[in-house]
Short mmCIF file of C-alpha atoms and ligand atoms in Angstrom, two decimals:
data_model
loop_
_atom_site.label_atom_id
_atom_site.label_comp_id
_atom_site.label_asym_id
_atom_site.label_seq_id
_atom_site.Cartn_x
_atom_site.Cartn_y
_atom_site.Cartn_z
CA MET A 177 16.56 -15.64 21.12
CA LYS A 178 18.32 -13.97 23.99
CA ILE A 179 17.97 -10.22 23.51
CA LEU A 180 19.87 -7.41 25.21
CA LEU A 181 18.16 -4.02 25.12
CA VAL A 182 20.33 -0.99 25.90
CA GLY A 183 18.79 2.09 27.50
CA SER A 184 16.68 3.28 30.42
CA GLY A 185 14.02 5.67 29.13
CA ALA A 186 10.35 5.39 28.29
CA ARG A 187 11.30 4.77 24.65
CA GLU A 188 13.24 1.70 25.74
CA HIS A 189 10.38 0.58 28.00
CA ALA A 190 8.08 0.71 24.96
CA LEU A 191 10.61 -1.25 22.88
CA ALA A 192 11.04 -3.80 25.69
CA TRP A 193 7.28 -4.26 25.85
CA LYS A 194 7.13 -5.02 22.12
CA LEU A 195 10.27 -7.20 22.11
CA ARG A 196 8.80 -9.27 24.94
CA GLN A 197 5.65 -9.91 22.89
CA SER A 198 7.68 -11.60 20.16
CA PRO A 199 7.60 -15.41 20.16
CA LEU A 200 11.24 -15.20 19.06
CA CYS A 201 12.28 -13.56 22.34
CA THR A 202 13.00 -16.23 24.94
CA GLU A 203 14.96 -14.01 27.33
CA LEU A 204 15.32 -10.26 27.70
CA LEU A 205 18.25 -8.53 29.37
CA ILE A 206 18.15 -4.78 29.81
CA ALA A 207 21.06 -2.47 30.59
CA PRO A 208 20.51 -0.53 32.73
CA GLY A 209 16.70 -0.43 32.45
CA ASN A 210 14.29 1.02 35.01
CA PRO A 211 11.61 -0.30 37.40
CA GLY A 212 9.03 -0.46 34.60
CA MET A 213 11.29 -2.55 32.42
CA ALA A 214 12.26 -4.79 35.34
CA GLU A 215 8.81 -6.39 34.96
CA LEU A 216 9.70 -7.48 31.43
CA GLY A 217 13.25 -8.73 31.76
CA ARG A 218 16.39 -8.85 33.86
CA CYS A 219 17.97 -5.45 34.41
CA VAL A 220 21.77 -5.38 34.55
CA ASP A 221 23.42 -2.39 36.16
CA ILE A 222 25.58 -1.23 33.25
CA ARG A 223 25.27 2.28 31.89
CA SER A 224 24.11 2.60 28.32
CA ASP A 225 27.32 4.39 27.30
CA ALA A 226 29.69 1.79 28.80
CA VAL A 227 30.55 0.23 25.44
CA ALA A 228 33.24 -2.20 26.64
CA ASP A 229 31.11 -3.47 29.56
CA LEU A 230 28.05 -3.90 27.35
CA THR A 231 30.07 -5.81 24.78
CA ARG A 232 31.48 -8.06 27.49
CA LEU A 233 27.97 -8.68 28.86
CA ALA A 234 26.70 -9.61 25.39
CA VAL A 235 29.58 -12.06 24.91
CA ASP A 236 29.39 -13.57 28.41
CA GLN A 237 25.64 -14.03 28.19
CA ALA A 238 25.78 -15.35 24.60
CA VAL A 239 23.26 -12.76 23.50
CA ASP A 240 21.71 -13.33 20.05
CA LEU A 241 20.54 -9.78 19.38
CA VAL A 242 21.40 -6.39 20.88
CA VAL A 243 18.88 -3.59 20.45
CA VAL A 244 20.19 -0.10 21.13
CA GLY A 245 17.68 2.56 22.18
CA PRO A 246 19.61 5.82 22.70
CA GLU A 247 22.08 7.62 20.45
CA ASP A 248 25.10 7.81 22.79
CA PRO A 249 26.19 4.16 22.58
CA LEU A 250 25.73 4.26 18.80
CA ALA A 251 27.92 7.35 18.52
CA LEU A 252 30.48 5.65 20.77
CA GLY A 253 30.69 2.65 18.44
CA LEU A 254 28.76 -0.03 20.35
CA ILE A 255 27.55 -1.64 17.12
CA ASP A 256 31.12 -1.76 15.77
CA ALA A 257 32.40 -3.28 19.01
CA LEU A 258 29.67 -5.95 18.93
CA ALA A 259 30.43 -6.70 15.27
CA THR A 260 34.02 -7.60 16.19
CA LYS A 261 32.52 -10.30 18.44
CA ASN A 262 30.05 -11.43 15.75
CA ILE A 263 27.07 -10.30 17.79
CA ARG A 264 24.09 -9.10 15.80
CA ALA A 265 22.83 -5.71 16.74
CA PHE A 266 20.12 -3.30 15.67
CA GLY A 267 21.42 0.21 15.04
CA PRO A 268 23.91 2.01 12.82
CA SER A 269 27.67 1.82 13.15
CA LEU A 270 29.67 4.72 14.55
CA ALA A 271 30.06 6.13 11.04
CA GLY A 272 26.29 6.04 10.46
CA ALA A 273 25.54 7.52 13.88
CA GLN A 274 27.48 10.65 12.86
CA LEU A 275 24.32 11.69 11.05
CA GLU A 276 22.97 12.57 14.48
CA ALA A 277 26.14 13.00 16.54
CA ASP A 278 27.73 15.57 14.24
CA LYS A 279 25.40 18.22 12.88
CA THR A 280 28.19 19.56 10.64
CA PHE A 281 28.46 16.15 8.96
CA SER A 282 24.71 15.82 8.70
CA LYS A 283 24.45 19.25 7.00
CA LYS A 284 27.20 18.24 4.61
CA ILE A 285 25.31 15.07 3.65
CA MET A 286 22.08 17.02 3.21
CA ARG A 287 23.80 19.53 0.93
CA GLU A 288 25.48 16.81 -1.11
CA ALA A 289 22.22 14.91 -1.49
CA LEU A 290 20.25 18.09 -2.26
CA ILE A 291 17.92 17.36 0.66
CA PRO A 292 16.01 20.58 1.43
CA THR A 293 17.20 21.97 4.79
CA ALA A 294 17.76 25.30 6.58
CA GLU A 295 20.66 27.42 5.35
CA GLY A 296 23.43 27.24 7.91
CA LYS A 297 27.10 27.54 8.73
CA SER A 298 29.38 25.70 11.18
CA PHE A 299 31.83 27.40 13.51
CA LYS A 300 34.69 26.04 15.59
CA SER A 301 35.81 29.49 16.74
CA MET A 302 33.64 31.67 18.97
CA ARG A 303 35.14 34.78 17.44
CA ASP A 304 34.06 33.73 13.94
CA ALA A 305 30.61 32.78 15.19
CA ILE A 306 30.16 36.16 16.86
CA ALA A 307 31.38 38.00 13.75
CA TYR A 308 28.83 36.05 11.68
CA VAL A 309 25.93 36.74 14.06
CA GLU A 310 26.80 40.45 13.93
CA THR A 311 26.24 40.47 10.17
CA ARG A 312 22.69 39.15 10.64
CA THR A 313 19.50 40.98 11.55
CA ASP A 314 16.99 38.17 11.68
CA ALA A 315 15.98 35.37 14.02
CA MET A 316 18.48 32.47 14.12
CA VAL A 317 18.83 28.99 15.48
CA VAL A 318 22.07 28.18 17.31
CA LYS A 319 22.93 24.50 17.73
CA ALA A 320 25.62 22.57 19.52
CA ALA A 321 27.01 20.30 16.79
CA GLY A 322 27.41 17.29 19.10
CA LEU A 323 24.98 15.24 21.18
CA ALA A 324 23.13 17.22 23.86
CA ARG A 325 20.12 15.02 24.69
CA GLY A 326 17.78 16.93 22.38
CA LYS A 327 18.44 20.19 24.16
CA GLY A 328 21.41 21.60 22.25
CA VAL A 329 19.25 23.77 20.01
CA VAL A 330 18.31 27.32 20.92
CA ILE A 331 15.92 29.40 18.86
CA CYS A 332 16.95 33.05 19.11
CA LYS A 333 14.53 35.82 18.24
CA ASP A 334 17.31 38.26 17.27
CA PRO A 335 21.10 38.59 17.02
CA VAL A 336 21.38 39.94 20.60
CA GLU A 337 19.95 36.72 21.96
CA ALA A 338 22.03 34.68 19.52
CA LEU A 339 25.24 36.33 20.78
CA ASP A 340 24.32 35.36 24.34
CA VAL A 341 23.64 31.80 23.30
CA VAL A 342 26.88 31.51 21.32
CA ARG A 343 28.78 32.57 24.47
CA ASP A 344 26.74 30.23 26.69
CA ILE A 345 27.58 27.28 24.44
CA MET A 346 31.16 28.06 23.46
CA GLU A 347 32.48 29.91 26.50
CA LYS A 348 30.37 28.71 29.43
CA LYS A 349 30.07 25.29 27.74
CA ILE A 350 26.52 24.73 28.95
CA PHE A 351 26.27 21.70 26.66
CA GLY A 352 29.80 20.50 27.46
CA PRO A 353 32.00 19.24 24.62
CA ALA A 354 28.92 18.89 22.38
CA GLY A 355 29.18 22.66 21.90
CA SER A 356 32.81 22.91 20.87
CA THR A 357 31.51 23.29 17.31
CA ILE A 358 28.24 25.09 16.67
CA VAL A 359 25.90 25.41 13.71
CA ILE A 360 24.01 28.65 13.12
CA GLU A 361 20.97 28.36 10.89
CA GLU A 362 18.16 30.41 9.47
CA LYS A 363 14.99 30.00 11.51
CA LEU A 364 12.33 28.11 9.62
CA GLU A 365 8.62 28.27 10.37
CA GLY A 366 5.96 25.62 10.20
CA PRO A 367 4.60 22.53 11.91
CA GLU A 368 7.01 19.69 12.59
CA ILE A 369 6.60 16.05 11.83
CA SER A 370 8.78 13.01 12.50
CA LEU A 371 9.52 10.62 9.69
CA LEU A 372 10.91 7.28 10.82
CA ALA A 373 12.14 4.53 8.56
CA LEU A 374 13.81 1.18 9.01
CA ILE A 375 16.92 0.88 6.86
CA ASP A 376 18.78 -2.31 5.90
CA GLY A 377 21.68 -0.75 4.04
CA HIS A 378 19.79 -0.70 0.72
CA THR A 379 16.07 -0.48 1.37
CA ALA A 380 13.99 1.83 3.51
CA TYR A 381 10.66 0.92 5.09
CA ILE A 382 8.80 4.01 6.22
CA LEU A 383 6.92 3.59 9.49
CA GLU A 384 3.54 5.02 10.35
CA SER A 385 3.63 8.76 10.92
CA ALA A 386 4.08 10.38 14.32
CA GLN A 387 4.41 13.89 15.62
CA ASP A 388 5.86 15.06 18.90
CA HIS A 389 5.53 18.24 20.91
CA LYS A 390 9.02 19.58 21.55
CA ARG A 391 8.40 22.74 23.56
CA ILE A 392 8.01 22.54 27.32
CA GLY A 393 4.99 24.86 27.46
CA GLU A 394 1.47 24.62 26.11
CA ASN A 395 0.80 26.20 22.71
CA ASP A 396 4.44 25.53 21.90
CA GLN A 397 5.80 28.13 24.30
CA GLY A 398 9.19 27.98 26.02
CA PRO A 399 12.38 26.10 25.22
CA ASN A 400 12.73 22.83 23.34
CA THR A 401 12.83 19.59 25.30
CA GLY A 402 13.41 15.99 24.25
CA GLY A 403 9.63 15.82 23.68
CA MET A 404 6.64 16.37 25.97
CA GLY A 405 4.18 14.16 24.15
CA ALA A 406 3.35 12.59 20.80
CA PHE A 407 0.59 11.21 18.66
CA SER A 408 0.32 8.78 15.77
CA PRO A 409 -0.78 8.90 13.02
CA ALA A 410 0.00 12.52 12.26
CA PRO A 411 -2.83 13.80 10.04
CA ARG A 412 -0.39 16.26 8.43
CA MET A 413 1.53 13.36 6.92
CA THR A 414 -0.64 12.88 3.85
CA ASP A 415 0.10 10.18 1.27
CA GLU A 416 1.41 12.87 -1.03
CA LEU A 417 3.76 14.25 1.61
CA GLY A 418 4.90 10.72 2.45
CA ARG A 419 5.82 10.07 -1.18
CA LYS A 420 7.60 13.42 -1.43
CA ALA A 421 9.54 12.76 1.76
CA GLU A 422 10.56 9.33 0.54
CA SER A 423 11.77 10.53 -2.86
CA GLU A 424 13.31 13.84 -1.74
CA ILE A 425 14.78 12.82 1.61
CA ILE A 426 15.08 9.11 2.27
CA VAL A 427 16.18 7.91 -1.17
CA PRO A 428 18.80 10.67 -1.66
CA LEU A 429 20.01 10.01 1.89
CA LEU A 430 20.47 6.31 1.15
CA ASP A 431 22.43 7.21 -2.00
CA ALA A 432 24.63 9.67 -0.10
CA LEU A 433 25.33 7.10 2.63
CA ALA A 434 26.31 4.58 -0.05
CA ARG A 435 28.67 7.14 -1.64
CA HIS A 436 30.30 7.56 1.77
CA GLU A 437 30.47 3.76 2.10
CA ILE A 438 28.34 3.85 5.22
CA ASP A 439 26.41 0.61 5.64
CA TYR A 440 23.48 1.99 7.61
CA ARG A 441 21.23 -0.56 9.28
CA GLY A 442 18.71 0.46 11.91
CA ILE A 443 16.34 3.36 12.27
CA ILE A 444 16.64 6.71 10.64
CA TYR A 445 14.53 9.51 12.03
CA ALA A 446 14.19 12.68 9.97
CA GLY A 447 12.83 15.70 11.82
CA LEU A 448 10.89 17.66 9.20
CA MET A 449 9.47 21.16 9.22
CA LEU A 450 6.58 21.77 6.85
CA THR A 451 7.52 25.23 5.63
CA PRO A 452 5.58 27.29 3.08
CA ALA A 453 8.38 26.33 0.63
CA GLY A 454 7.83 22.59 1.23
CA PRO A 455 9.14 20.07 3.76
CA LYS A 456 12.66 20.75 5.02
CA THR A 457 14.81 18.43 7.09
CA LEU A 458 15.93 19.92 10.40
CA GLU A 459 17.95 16.96 11.57
CA PHE A 460 18.57 13.26 11.31
CA ASN A 461 18.54 11.01 14.34
CA CYS A 462 19.95 7.51 14.29
CA ARG A 463 17.40 5.93 16.69
CA PHE A 464 13.72 5.91 17.49
CA GLY A 465 12.25 9.18 18.73
CA ASP A 466 11.26 9.50 22.37
CA PRO A 467 8.20 9.82 22.75
CA GLU A 468 7.47 8.91 19.10
CA ALA A 469 8.52 5.31 19.80
CA GLN A 470 5.90 5.05 22.54
CA VAL A 471 2.99 5.84 20.21
CA LEU A 472 4.43 3.75 17.37
CA MET A 473 4.88 0.71 19.64
CA MET A 474 1.30 1.16 20.89
CA ARG A 475 0.17 0.80 17.26
CA LEU A 476 2.62 -1.78 15.89
CA LYS A 477 0.95 -5.17 15.56
CA SER A 478 3.78 -7.00 13.78
CA ASP A 479 6.71 -8.70 15.45
CA LEU A 480 9.36 -6.08 16.29
CA VAL A 481 12.11 -8.70 16.55
CA GLU A 482 11.36 -9.91 13.01
CA ALA A 483 11.43 -6.35 11.71
CA MET A 484 14.77 -5.66 13.39
CA MET A 485 16.26 -8.91 12.13
CA ALA A 486 15.11 -8.01 8.60
CA CYS A 487 17.15 -4.80 8.89
CA ILE A 488 20.22 -6.64 10.06
CA ASP A 489 19.88 -9.39 7.42
CA ARG A 490 19.09 -6.93 4.59
CA LYS A 491 15.66 -8.47 4.07
CA LEU A 492 13.48 -5.41 4.60
CA ASP A 493 11.99 -5.86 1.14
CA GLN A 494 10.48 -9.12 2.40
CA ILE A 495 8.45 -7.76 5.30
CA THR A 496 5.20 -5.87 5.72
CA LEU A 497 4.35 -4.26 9.01
CA GLU A 498 0.82 -4.25 10.36
CA TRP A 499 -0.47 -1.38 12.44
CA ASP A 500 -3.44 -0.82 14.68
CA PRO A 501 -5.55 1.70 12.74
CA ARG A 502 -6.54 3.39 16.01
CA PRO A 503 -4.66 6.58 16.88
CA ALA A 504 -2.34 6.66 19.89
CA VAL A 505 -1.46 9.56 22.15
CA CYS A 506 1.39 9.83 24.65
CA VAL A 507 1.52 12.44 27.42
CA VAL A 508 4.87 12.88 29.16
CA LEU A 509 4.82 13.59 32.89
CA ALA A 510 7.93 15.57 33.80
CA SER A 511 9.66 16.60 37.00
CA SER A 512 9.72 20.04 38.51
CA GLY A 513 12.58 22.03 36.99
CA TYR A 514 12.59 20.11 33.72
CA GLY A 515 12.74 22.04 30.49
CA TRP A 516 12.33 25.72 31.32
CA GLU A 517 15.92 26.80 31.90
CA ARG A 518 19.01 26.09 29.82
CA ASP A 519 20.89 25.06 32.98
CA GLU A 520 17.96 23.12 34.41
CA LYS A 521 17.94 21.61 37.88
CA VAL A 522 15.54 18.71 37.93
CA VAL A 523 14.06 17.65 41.26
CA LYS A 524 14.45 13.89 41.77
CA GLY A 525 13.58 11.29 44.37
CA VAL A 526 9.98 12.26 45.12
CA PRO A 527 7.33 9.53 45.48
CA ILE A 528 4.98 8.71 42.61
CA SER A 529 1.41 7.70 43.39
CA GLY A 530 -1.62 6.45 41.50
CA LEU A 531 0.28 4.50 38.88
CA GLN A 532 -1.42 1.16 39.43
CA GLU A 533 -4.91 2.57 39.14
CA ALA A 534 -3.96 4.48 35.97
CA ALA A 535 -2.32 1.43 34.41
CA MET A 536 -5.52 -0.61 34.81
CA MET A 537 -7.58 1.71 32.63
CA PRO A 538 -8.61 0.21 29.26
CA ASP A 539 -6.38 0.92 26.24
CA VAL A 540 -3.84 2.64 28.49
CA LYS A 541 -0.18 1.76 28.77
CA ILE A 542 2.33 3.56 30.94
CA PHE A 543 6.02 3.49 30.12
CA HIS A 544 8.60 4.41 32.73
CA GLY A 545 11.33 6.93 31.95
CA GLY A 546 13.07 8.58 34.90
CA THR A 547 11.86 6.37 37.75
CA ALA A 548 13.66 4.40 40.46
CA MET A 549 12.78 2.16 43.39
CA ARG A 550 13.84 3.47 46.78
CA ASP A 551 13.03 1.55 49.96
CA GLY A 552 10.40 -0.39 48.05
CA LYS A 553 8.70 2.75 46.77
CA LEU A 554 8.60 4.16 43.25
CA VAL A 555 10.21 7.61 43.05
CA THR A 556 11.13 10.05 40.31
CA ASN A 557 14.66 9.83 38.96
CA GLY A 558 14.92 12.12 35.96
CA GLY A 559 13.38 14.87 33.84
CA ARG A 560 10.84 12.91 31.85
CA VAL A 561 9.37 10.53 34.41
CA LEU A 562 6.48 8.68 32.77
CA SER A 563 4.93 8.33 29.32
CA VAL A 564 1.20 7.85 29.67
CA CYS A 565 -0.14 6.37 26.41
CA ALA A 566 -3.59 5.44 25.17
CA LEU A 567 -5.29 4.15 22.04
CA GLY A 568 -8.70 5.43 20.97
CA ASP A 569 -11.09 5.14 18.05
CA THR A 570 -10.26 8.74 17.20
CA LEU A 571 -7.36 10.99 18.11
CA ASP A 572 -9.67 12.89 20.46
CA GLN A 573 -10.73 9.71 22.18
CA ALA A 574 -7.10 8.62 22.57
CA ARG A 575 -6.35 12.03 24.10
CA GLN A 576 -9.25 11.74 26.53
CA LYS A 577 -8.16 8.27 27.64
CA ALA A 578 -4.55 9.33 28.09
CA TYR A 579 -5.52 12.39 30.12
CA ALA A 580 -8.00 10.39 32.21
CA ALA A 581 -5.07 8.14 33.17
CA VAL A 582 -2.82 11.17 33.83
CA GLU A 583 -5.44 12.45 36.30
CA LYS A 584 -4.86 9.41 38.50
CA ILE A 585 -1.10 9.93 38.78
CA SER A 586 0.69 12.46 40.89
CA PHE A 587 4.05 13.38 42.33
CA PRO A 588 5.24 16.65 43.86
CA GLY A 589 6.16 19.15 41.13
CA MET A 590 4.66 17.04 38.31
CA GLN A 591 4.26 19.04 35.11
CA TYR A 592 2.78 18.12 31.75
CA ARG A 593 1.24 19.74 28.73
CA ARG A 594 -2.52 19.64 28.47
CA ASP A 595 -2.60 20.15 24.72
CA ILE A 596 -0.90 16.97 23.46
CA GLY A 597 -2.58 15.78 20.25
CA LYS A 598 -4.44 19.07 19.82
CA ASN A 599 -3.83 21.21 16.77
CA SER A 600 -2.75 18.09 14.92
CA GLY A 601 -3.94 19.01 11.46
P1 LIG B 816 17.36 19.55 15.86
O1 LIG B 816 18.03 18.80 16.99
O2 LIG B 816 18.31 20.15 14.90
O3 LIG B 816 16.26 18.83 15.21
O4 LIG B 816 16.53 20.67 16.55
C1 LIG B 816 15.60 20.38 17.56
C2 LIG B 816 14.38 21.23 17.37
O5 LIG B 816 14.75 22.61 17.25
C3 LIG B 816 13.60 20.96 16.13
O6 LIG B 816 12.75 19.88 16.29
C4 LIG B 816 12.87 22.27 15.95
O7 LIG B 816 11.79 22.40 16.85
C5 LIG B 816 13.91 23.27 16.35
N1 LIG B 816 14.71 23.72 15.19
C6 LIG B 816 15.86 23.19 14.77
N2 LIG B 816 16.32 23.82 13.68
C7 LIG B 816 15.44 24.78 13.39
C8 LIG B 816 15.35 25.78 12.37
N3 LIG B 816 16.28 25.93 11.45
N4 LIG B 816 14.28 26.60 12.40
C9 LIG B 816 13.34 26.49 13.34
N5 LIG B 816 13.35 25.58 14.34
C10 LIG B 816 14.39 24.72 14.36
N1 LIG B 817 11.24 13.41 20.23
C1 LIG B 817 12.44 13.92 19.71
C2 LIG B 817 13.58 13.04 19.74
O1 LIG B 817 13.51 11.89 20.11
O2 LIG B 817 14.65 13.48 19.35
#
């Protein structure tokens, strides 16, 4: 099969690595890809949100399967565009992607399906939002309703801060059009866990558990990022919690999607918070998590292409996925300037060294995110630069191996959390 993978982050590098291992994959195209992925397939310089160009590429190249990594092309209707050309693709349609791309819609679905979530309200008008915040006395979470690369959520300790954030999002438009509608929610407390499932329109297949570290700073200090590291399995995801999550979240979600006539095929990612009142769903994403995908791909032994085809062909009930029982840890190496400020200015273009030595260490795999080649040298090219992953016999051993590899790598301004995989249970 000729496969086209869309995306350019470390999540996509991890997916490319697994796709390439499949005997079904005879050729891999990647748009736009990165230098890490260039070792696995042919990178084509088309942005991941250029729906028309990607569709044309898939047609011209007679691609058999398109795999979409990030949310933007899904929310822009890439799957729908490919369907009009009879090209099979892994990921939900535009309607399904609204679960992530429109937090107002996602809240509505959760309420309809009685999926436990934070109490919240949506606002299109800044004046109404401000009036609402002024009636509150507690901590709040203010969210841009649209897509903001995992950063459109601000946790505010009190209404004064919330007022500032409402103005930043709706007046200064720090998240662009994603913030033209906002959601204001009660702040929940508790550890977070990511629940990922394959969905074929009828059936869900829950993947091994994973947990990421969202905050930029150690001990979960500072603002939220896309994710600074992850580990799998997540000891907090007990069998009992897994069953509860399936019956209280995934099954009602599938029913609600069916009621809305949304034929969802692809990945669903529920971000859960384990509150004292039980697990609550913070959000749904319509794609693999980044960096959750990195640790899951480290552990997946089965053929990823087969699993994706089972989703597309509605045959998920016929597959069983095999996993490496060993835990995996992923440490994200980020650029200077990433994550701390709402209007961040990431430093790019600085040389990366030590990668080859790190990549040779046993049980270690390094996935590229924001990297580029300049004059034959590897340089940084984004916020989250590299995902350094390792497998170990225990979570602690996986951590040690990942950090031993991190030690070998450096670039000016490199920052990372030293506590990934700690405090896991
Ligand atoms: P979301 O994109 O809605 O999942 O939010 C991103 C992150 O913000 C979550 O993973 C949590 O860390 C945090 N967050 C979102 N909603 C809430 C909430 N209601 N209470 C506390 N933290 C939240
Ligand atoms: N790791 C969080 C996300 O992918 O949204």
